Amino acid sequence: MDCIFCQIAAGELPAERVYEDEDTLAFPDLRPRAPHHLLVIPKRHLDSLAGARDEDWPAVAACLRTVAHVARTRGMDQAGYRVVANVGVDGGQTVNHLHWHVLGGRLMTWPPG
Ligand code: AMP
Ligand code: ZN
């Protein structure tokens, strides 16, 4: 398996496991773009939201639950935070394993670049 996020999920690549449950994992982004920058992934490989099928929505919901959970435990929920899922080439996705960025600790700008 040459997917780096599958390798992280399997414990074959190092990452601080900020939170995990049966279906999801949260870990810090290697190149943080904000004081708080976590990634949330489903442990089972999915390319992106673009290819999601009916059977994938429970994993998506589980990821969003983990997003809200880690935002709370890292104290981002009071001031607010941003959740981003880059999809495909135009979306700027560079790792083709579905993931959400959870960014906080500073004021975000809009629109994104
Ligand atoms: P995206 O560009 O939306 O596909 O996001 C991929 C993210 O994965 C980038 O923000 C990278 O910094 C991050 N990343 C790549 N490799 C690793 C790694 N081994 N551990 C943690 N984050 C990573
Ligand atoms: Zn994967």
Tab-separated table of N, CA and C and ligand atoms in Angstrom:
chain	number	residue	atom	x	y	z
A	1	MET	N	0.859	-1.211	0.000
A	1	MET	CA	0.000	0.000	0.000
A	1	MET	C	0.882	1.244	0.000
A	2	ASP	N	0.788	2.069	-1.017
A	2	ASP	CA	1.665	3.238	-1.088
A	2	ASP	C	0.951	4.524	-0.659
A	3	CYS	N	-0.184	4.388	0.003
A	3	CYS	CA	-0.906	5.567	0.492
A	3	CYS	C	-0.366	5.956	1.869
A	4	ILE	N	0.169	7.185	1.978
A	4	ILE	CA	0.820	7.543	3.249
A	4	ILE	C	-0.184	7.621	4.405
A	5	PHE	N	-1.411	8.012	4.131
A	5	PHE	CA	-2.377	8.096	5.231
A	5	PHE	C	-2.851	6.702	5.662
A	6	CYS	N	-2.903	5.750	4.732
A	6	CYS	CA	-3.160	4.359	5.131
A	6	CYS	C	-2.017	3.853	6.003
A	7	GLN	N	-0.792	4.250	5.657
A	7	GLN	CA	0.363	3.816	6.451
A	7	GLN	C	0.334	4.436	7.845
A	8	ILE	N	-0.080	5.699	7.929
A	8	ILE	CA	-0.229	6.338	9.245
A	8	ILE	C	-1.321	5.633	10.041
A	9	ALA	N	-2.457	5.359	9.396
A	9	ALA	CA	-3.561	4.679	10.087
A	9	ALA	C	-3.108	3.324	10.621
A	10	ALA	N	-2.260	2.636	9.849
A	10	ALA	CA	-1.786	1.303	10.240
A	10	ALA	C	-0.632	1.358	11.238
A	11	GLY	N	-0.135	2.557	11.532
A	11	GLY	CA	0.995	2.687	12.461
A	11	GLY	C	2.337	2.417	11.804
A	12	GLU	N	2.361	2.369	10.478
A	12	GLU	CA	3.613	2.074	9.760
A	12	GLU	C	4.432	3.337	9.489
A	13	LEU	N	3.770	4.487	9.558
A	13	LEU	CA	4.446	5.790	9.485
A	13	LEU	C	4.133	6.522	10.780
A	14	PRO	N	5.109	7.277	11.321
A	14	PRO	CA	4.873	7.924	12.609
A	14	PRO	C	3.915	9.109	12.509
A	15	ALA	N	3.086	9.255	13.518
A	15	ALA	CA	2.219	10.422	13.667
A	15	ALA	C	1.740	10.426	15.111
A	16	GLU	N	1.555	11.606	15.655
A	16	GLU	CA	0.967	11.708	16.995
A	16	GLU	C	-0.528	11.427	16.868
A	17	ARG	N	-0.960	10.352	17.491
A	17	ARG	CA	-2.368	9.959	17.365
A	17	ARG	C	-3.179	10.773	18.376
A	18	VAL	N	-3.599	11.946	17.930
A	18	VAL	CA	-4.302	12.902	18.794
A	18	VAL	C	-5.615	12.309	19.289
A	19	TYR	N	-6.296	11.607	18.415
A	19	TYR	CA	-7.549	10.929	18.769
A	19	TYR	C	-7.747	9.818	17.763
A	20	GLU	N	-8.261	8.689	18.234
A	20	GLU	CA	-8.672	7.669	17.283
A	20	GLU	C	-9.808	6.859	17.857
A	21	ASP	N	-10.615	6.341	16.983
A	21	ASP	CA	-11.619	5.359	17.361
A	21	ASP	C	-11.577	4.278	16.293
A	22	GLU	N	-12.587	3.442	16.282
A	22	GLU	CA	-12.549	2.302	15.371
A	22	GLU	C	-12.428	2.740	13.900
A	23	ASP	N	-13.067	3.836	13.569
A	23	ASP	CA	-13.186	4.209	12.157
A	23	ASP	C	-12.356	5.405	11.737
A	24	THR	N	-11.895	6.218	12.697
A	24	THR	CA	-11.261	7.493	12.337
A	24	THR	C	-9.975	7.728	13.131
A	25	LEU	N	-9.158	8.624	12.595
A	25	LEU	CA	-7.900	8.997	13.261
A	25	LEU	C	-7.656	10.487	13.031
A	26	ALA	N	-7.191	11.171	14.078
A	26	ALA	CA	-6.776	12.575	13.969
A	26	ALA	C	-5.309	12.675	14.333
A	27	PHE	N	-4.554	13.421	13.529
A	27	PHE	CA	-3.125	13.599	13.773
A	27	PHE	C	-2.712	14.976	13.253
A	28	PRO	N	-1.577	15.509	13.747
A	28	PRO	CA	-1.160	16.845	13.317
A	28	PRO	C	-0.669	16.840	11.872
A	29	ASP	N	-0.980	17.929	11.160
A	29	ASP	CA	-0.433	18.097	9.820
A	29	ASP	C	1.078	18.339	9.931
A	30	LEU	N	1.827	17.713	9.043
A	30	LEU	CA	3.286	17.823	9.028
A	30	LEU	C	3.743	19.263	8.795
A	31	ARG	N	2.976	20.005	8.005
A	31	ARG	CA	3.309	21.404	7.700
A	31	ARG	C	2.153	22.288	8.153
A	32	PRO	N	2.109	22.606	9.456
A	32	PRO	CA	0.953	23.334	9.985
A	32	PRO	C	0.796	24.717	9.366
A	33	ARG	N	-0.417	25.067	8.989
A	33	ARG	CA	-0.748	26.356	8.376
A	33	ARG	C	-1.445	27.282	9.363
A	34	ALA	N	-1.551	26.857	10.605
A	34	ALA	CA	-2.198	27.647	11.656
A	34	ALA	C	-1.688	27.084	12.988
A	35	PRO	N	-1.842	27.840	14.088
A	35	PRO	CA	-1.378	27.338	15.394
A	35	PRO	C	-1.937	25.948	15.728
A	36	HIS	N	-3.190	25.699	15.375
A	36	HIS	CA	-3.750	24.345	15.446
A	36	HIS	C	-3.988	23.884	14.016
A	37	HIS	N	-3.443	22.739	13.656
A	37	HIS	CA	-3.708	22.183	12.319
A	37	HIS	C	-3.663	20.664	12.416
A	38	LEU	N	-4.851	20.092	12.490
A	38	LEU	CA	-4.972	18.640	12.564
A	38	LEU	C	-5.578	18.113	11.274
A	39	LEU	N	-5.325	16.857	11.012
A	39	LEU	CA	-5.977	16.148	9.905
A	39	LEU	C	-6.834	15.034	10.492
A	40	VAL	N	-8.000	14.851	9.920
A	40	VAL	CA	-8.893	13.764	10.335
A	40	VAL	C	-9.150	12.875	9.133
A	41	ILE	N	-8.919	11.586	9.304
A	41	ILE	CA	-9.081	10.634	8.191
A	41	ILE	C	-9.957	9.456	8.611
A	42	PRO	N	-10.627	8.846	7.620
A	42	PRO	CA	-11.198	7.524	7.878
A	42	PRO	C	-10.059	6.509	7.826
A	43	LYS	N	-10.079	5.506	8.700
A	43	LYS	CA	-9.007	4.505	8.672
A	43	LYS	C	-9.069	3.661	7.402
A	44	ARG	N	-10.267	3.461	6.905
A	44	ARG	CA	-10.430	2.724	5.638
A	44	ARG	C	-10.191	3.680	4.483
A	45	HIS	N	-9.427	3.251	3.501
A	45	HIS	CA	-9.061	4.141	2.404
A	45	HIS	C	-10.263	4.548	1.553
A	46	LEU	N	-10.419	5.861	1.383
A	46	LEU	CA	-11.341	6.441	0.397
A	46	LEU	C	-10.544	7.525	-0.302
A	47	ASP	N	-10.687	7.653	-1.606
A	47	ASP	CA	-9.892	8.647	-2.339
A	47	ASP	C	-10.261	10.068	-1.954
A	48	SER	N	-11.541	10.381	-2.034
A	48	SER	CA	-12.004	11.744	-1.761
A	48	SER	C	-13.520	11.721	-1.687
A	49	LEU	N	-14.108	12.867	-1.371
A	49	LEU	CA	-15.572	12.952	-1.366
A	49	LEU	C	-16.134	12.698	-2.760
A	50	ALA	N	-15.339	13.012	-3.784
A	50	ALA	CA	-15.837	12.889	-5.155
A	50	ALA	C	-16.237	11.448	-5.484
A	51	GLY	N	-15.544	10.492	-4.904
A	51	GLY	CA	-15.837	9.097	-5.227
A	51	GLY	C	-16.681	8.393	-4.183
A	52	ALA	N	-17.203	9.153	-3.216
A	52	ALA	CA	-17.925	8.515	-2.104
A	52	ALA	C	-19.202	7.839	-2.600
A	53	ARG	N	-19.445	6.662	-2.075
A	53	ARG	CA	-20.649	5.896	-2.421
A	53	ARG	C	-21.564	5.815	-1.199
A	54	ASP	N	-22.746	5.263	-1.415
A	54	ASP	CA	-23.713	5.188	-0.315
A	54	ASP	C	-23.107	4.586	0.944
A	55	GLU	N	-22.316	3.522	0.770
A	55	GLU	CA	-21.789	2.824	1.948
A	55	GLU	C	-20.684	3.618	2.657
A	56	ASP	N	-20.234	4.707	2.038
A	56	ASP	CA	-19.144	5.497	2.633
A	56	ASP	C	-19.638	6.603	3.567
A	57	TRP	N	-20.918	6.958	3.496
A	57	TRP	CA	-21.379	8.107	4.286
A	57	TRP	C	-21.266	7.910	5.798
A	58	PRO	N	-21.437	6.698	6.317
A	58	PRO	CA	-21.201	6.540	7.762
A	58	PRO	C	-19.757	6.890	8.161
A	59	ALA	N	-18.778	6.551	7.312
A	59	ALA	CA	-17.382	6.901	7.603
A	59	ALA	C	-17.189	8.410	7.547
A	60	VAL	N	-17.869	9.055	6.593
A	60	VAL	CA	-17.792	10.517	6.486
A	60	VAL	C	-18.378	11.155	7.746
A	61	ALA	N	-19.530	10.660	8.165
A	61	ALA	CA	-20.159	11.202	9.378
A	61	ALA	C	-19.267	10.977	10.590
A	62	ALA	N	-18.637	9.812	10.667
A	62	ALA	CA	-17.739	9.515	11.793
A	62	ALA	C	-16.562	10.489	11.801
A	63	CYS	N	-16.053	10.824	10.617
A	63	CYS	CA	-14.947	11.781	10.534
A	63	CYS	C	-15.384	13.159	11.031
A	64	LEU	N	-16.573	13.589	10.635
A	64	LEU	CA	-17.025	14.920	11.059
A	64	LEU	C	-17.274	14.952	12.565
A	65	ARG	N	-17.698	13.844	13.120
A	65	ARG	CA	-17.832	13.754	14.577
A	65	ARG	C	-16.457	13.929	15.220
A	66	THR	N	-15.438	13.282	14.640
A	66	THR	CA	-14.072	13.393	15.170
A	66	THR	C	-13.544	14.815	15.001
A	67	VAL	N	-13.874	15.454	13.879
A	67	VAL	CA	-13.485	16.860	13.679
A	67	VAL	C	-13.999	17.705	14.842
A	68	ALA	N	-15.291	17.600	15.120
A	68	ALA	CA	-15.886	18.411	16.198
A	68	ALA	C	-15.272	18.040	17.548
A	69	HIS	N	-14.995	16.757	17.742
A	69	HIS	CA	-14.427	16.295	19.008
A	69	HIS	C	-13.031	16.869	19.234
A	70	VAL	N	-12.152	16.759	18.236
A	70	VAL	CA	-10.783	17.252	18.435
A	70	VAL	C	-10.742	18.783	18.526
A	71	ALA	N	-11.651	19.439	17.805
A	71	ALA	CA	-11.719	20.905	17.904
A	71	ALA	C	-12.061	21.295	19.340
A	72	ARG	N	-12.954	20.524	19.942
A	72	ARG	CA	-13.348	20.779	21.336
A	72	ARG	C	-12.197	20.481	22.291
A	73	THR	N	-11.577	19.321	22.133
A	73	THR	CA	-10.526	18.938	23.089
A	73	THR	C	-9.276	19.803	22.933
A	74	ARG	N	-9.069	20.375	21.752
A	74	ARG	CA	-7.928	21.284	21.553
A	74	ARG	C	-8.309	22.742	21.806
A	75	GLY	N	-9.531	22.978	22.279
A	75	GLY	CA	-9.946	24.316	22.682
A	75	GLY	C	-10.199	25.279	21.541
A	76	MET	N	-10.520	24.731	20.366
A	76	MET	CA	-10.766	25.598	19.209
A	76	MET	C	-12.225	26.022	19.111
A	77	ASP	N	-13.096	25.372	19.857
A	77	ASP	CA	-14.520	25.567	19.619
A	77	ASP	C	-15.029	26.927	20.106
A	78	GLN	N	-14.340	27.527	21.072
A	78	GLN	CA	-14.826	28.816	21.587
A	78	GLN	C	-14.604	29.934	20.569
A	79	ALA	N	-13.352	30.084	20.119
A	79	ALA	CA	-13.033	31.163	19.174
A	79	ALA	C	-13.467	30.807	17.752
A	80	GLY	N	-13.562	29.512	17.482
A	80	GLY	CA	-13.939	29.057	16.138
A	80	GLY	C	-12.774	28.427	15.404
A	81	TYR	N	-13.091	27.801	14.328
A	81	TYR	CA	-12.059	27.089	13.560
A	81	TYR	C	-12.575	26.855	12.149
A	82	ARG	N	-11.701	26.365	11.302
A	82	ARG	CA	-12.096	26.093	9.911
A	82	ARG	C	-11.889	24.621	9.591
A	83	VAL	N	-12.828	24.063	8.838
A	83	VAL	CA	-12.765	22.660	8.406
A	83	VAL	C	-12.724	22.659	6.888
A	84	VAL	N	-11.708	22.004	6.335
A	84	VAL	CA	-11.502	22.023	4.877
A	84	VAL	C	-11.272	20.600	4.375
A	85	ALA	N	-11.971	20.241	3.319
A	85	ALA	CA	-11.666	18.997	2.602
A	85	ALA	C	-11.348	19.384	1.162
A	86	ASN	N	-10.092	19.317	0.793
A	86	ASN	CA	-9.701	19.590	-0.584
A	86	ASN	C	-10.040	18.366	-1.432
A	87	VAL	N	-10.665	18.607	-2.572
A	87	VAL	CA	-11.108	17.498	-3.436
A	87	VAL	C	-10.534	17.675	-4.832
A	88	GLY	N	-9.712	16.711	-5.228
A	88	GLY	CA	-9.226	16.672	-6.606
A	88	GLY	C	-8.257	17.794	-6.950
A	89	VAL	N	-7.984	17.898	-8.225
A	89	VAL	CA	-6.949	18.821	-8.707
A	89	VAL	C	-7.330	20.265	-8.434
A	90	ASP	N	-8.525	20.677	-8.853
A	90	ASP	CA	-8.932	22.066	-8.627
A	90	ASP	C	-9.068	22.376	-7.147
A	91	GLY	N	-9.410	21.383	-6.352
A	91	GLY	CA	-9.534	21.591	-4.903
A	91	GLY	C	-8.199	21.666	-4.199
A	92	GLY	N	-7.124	21.303	-4.901
A	92	GLY	CA	-5.791	21.361	-4.296
A	92	GLY	C	-5.445	20.147	-3.455
A	93	GLN	N	-6.115	19.021	-3.713
A	93	GLN	CA	-5.837	17.804	-2.939
A	93	GLN	C	-4.494	17.221	-3.366
A	94	THR	N	-3.595	16.998	-2.392
A	94	THR	CA	-2.278	16.445	-2.708
A	94	THR	C	-2.107	15.017	-2.188
A	95	VAL	N	-2.890	14.629	-1.199
A	95	VAL	CA	-2.863	13.252	-0.699
A	95	VAL	C	-4.225	12.640	-0.991
A	96	ASN	N	-4.214	11.589	-1.796
A	96	ASN	CA	-5.481	11.027	-2.268
A	96	ASN	C	-6.048	9.977	-1.323
A	97	HIS	N	-6.129	10.371	-0.067
A	97	HIS	CA	-6.861	9.615	0.953
A	97	HIS	C	-7.731	10.665	1.636
A	98	LEU	N	-9.030	10.474	1.597
A	98	LEU	CA	-9.978	11.463	2.129
A	98	LEU	C	-9.534	11.990	3.496
A	99	HIS	N	-9.532	13.308	3.625
A	99	HIS	CA	-9.148	13.897	4.921
A	99	HIS	C	-9.754	15.275	5.065
A	100	TRP	N	-9.917	15.657	6.317
A	100	TRP	CA	-10.369	17.006	6.654
A	100	TRP	C	-9.246	17.713	7.397
A	101	HIS	N	-8.964	18.941	6.994
A	101	HIS	CA	-8.078	19.815	7.752
A	101	HIS	C	-8.923	20.499	8.832
A	102	VAL	N	-8.402	20.547	10.038
A	102	VAL	CA	-9.041	21.296	11.125
A	102	VAL	C	-8.045	22.365	11.545
A	103	LEU	N	-8.377	23.617	11.250
A	103	LEU	CA	-7.439	24.729	11.438
A	103	LEU	C	-8.014	25.713	12.447
A	104	GLY	N	-7.167	26.143	13.387
A	104	GLY	CA	-7.641	27.104	14.378
A	104	GLY	C	-6.489	27.821	15.042
A	105	GLY	N	-6.846	28.729	15.948
A	105	GLY	CA	-5.827	29.466	16.694
A	105	GLY	C	-5.442	30.783	16.053
A	106	ARG	N	-6.092	31.120	14.956
A	106	ARG	CA	-5.902	32.430	14.336
A	106	ARG	C	-7.142	32.758	13.505
A	107	LEU	N	-7.255	34.049	13.163
A	107	LEU	CA	-8.384	34.462	12.332
A	107	LEU	C	-8.155	33.997	10.896
A	108	MET	N	-9.129	33.301	10.333
A	108	MET	CA	-9.012	32.828	8.954
A	108	MET	C	-9.520	33.905	7.992
A	109	THR	N	-8.991	33.876	6.802
A	109	THR	CA	-9.482	34.817	5.789
A	109	THR	C	-10.419	34.100	4.828
A	110	TRP	N	-11.183	34.870	4.104
A	110	TRP	CA	-12.108	34.318	3.099
A	110	TRP	C	-12.129	35.257	1.907
A	111	PRO	N	-12.108	34.822	0.674
A	111	PRO	CA	-12.122	33.412	0.280
A	111	PRO	C	-10.742	32.784	0.364
A	112	PRO	N	-10.683	31.441	0.400
A	112	PRO	CA	-9.400	30.751	0.378
A	112	PRO	C	-8.729	30.954	-0.977
A	113	GLY	N	-7.428	30.803	-1.019
A	113	GLY	CA	-6.692	31.020	-2.266
A	113	GLY	C	-6.859	29.885	-3.238
B	1	AMP	P1	-4.172	18.148	0.910
B	1	AMP	O1	-3.228	19.065	0.197
B	1	AMP	O2	-5.504	18.750	1.238
B	1	AMP	O3	-4.286	16.822	0.179
B	1	AMP	O4	-3.532	17.886	2.324
B	1	AMP	C1	-2.515	16.960	2.544
B	1	AMP	C2	-1.847	17.379	3.822
B	1	AMP	O5	-1.127	16.285	4.316
B	1	AMP	C3	-0.843	18.532	3.666
B	1	AMP	O6	-1.274	19.636	4.463
B	1	AMP	C4	0.478	17.938	4.162
B	1	AMP	O7	1.226	18.849	4.920
B	1	AMP	C5	-0.010	16.762	4.992
B	1	AMP	N1	0.918	15.649	5.126
B	1	AMP	C6	1.611	15.036	4.139
B	1	AMP	N2	2.330	14.009	4.642
B	1	AMP	C7	2.081	13.982	5.976
B	1	AMP	C8	2.529	13.161	7.049
B	1	AMP	N3	3.390	12.136	6.861
B	1	AMP	N4	2.068	13.440	8.290
B	1	AMP	C9	1.211	14.448	8.499
B	1	AMP	N5	0.740	15.238	7.528
B	1	AMP	C10	1.173	15.028	6.283
B	2	ZN	ZN	-5.192	5.522	2.029
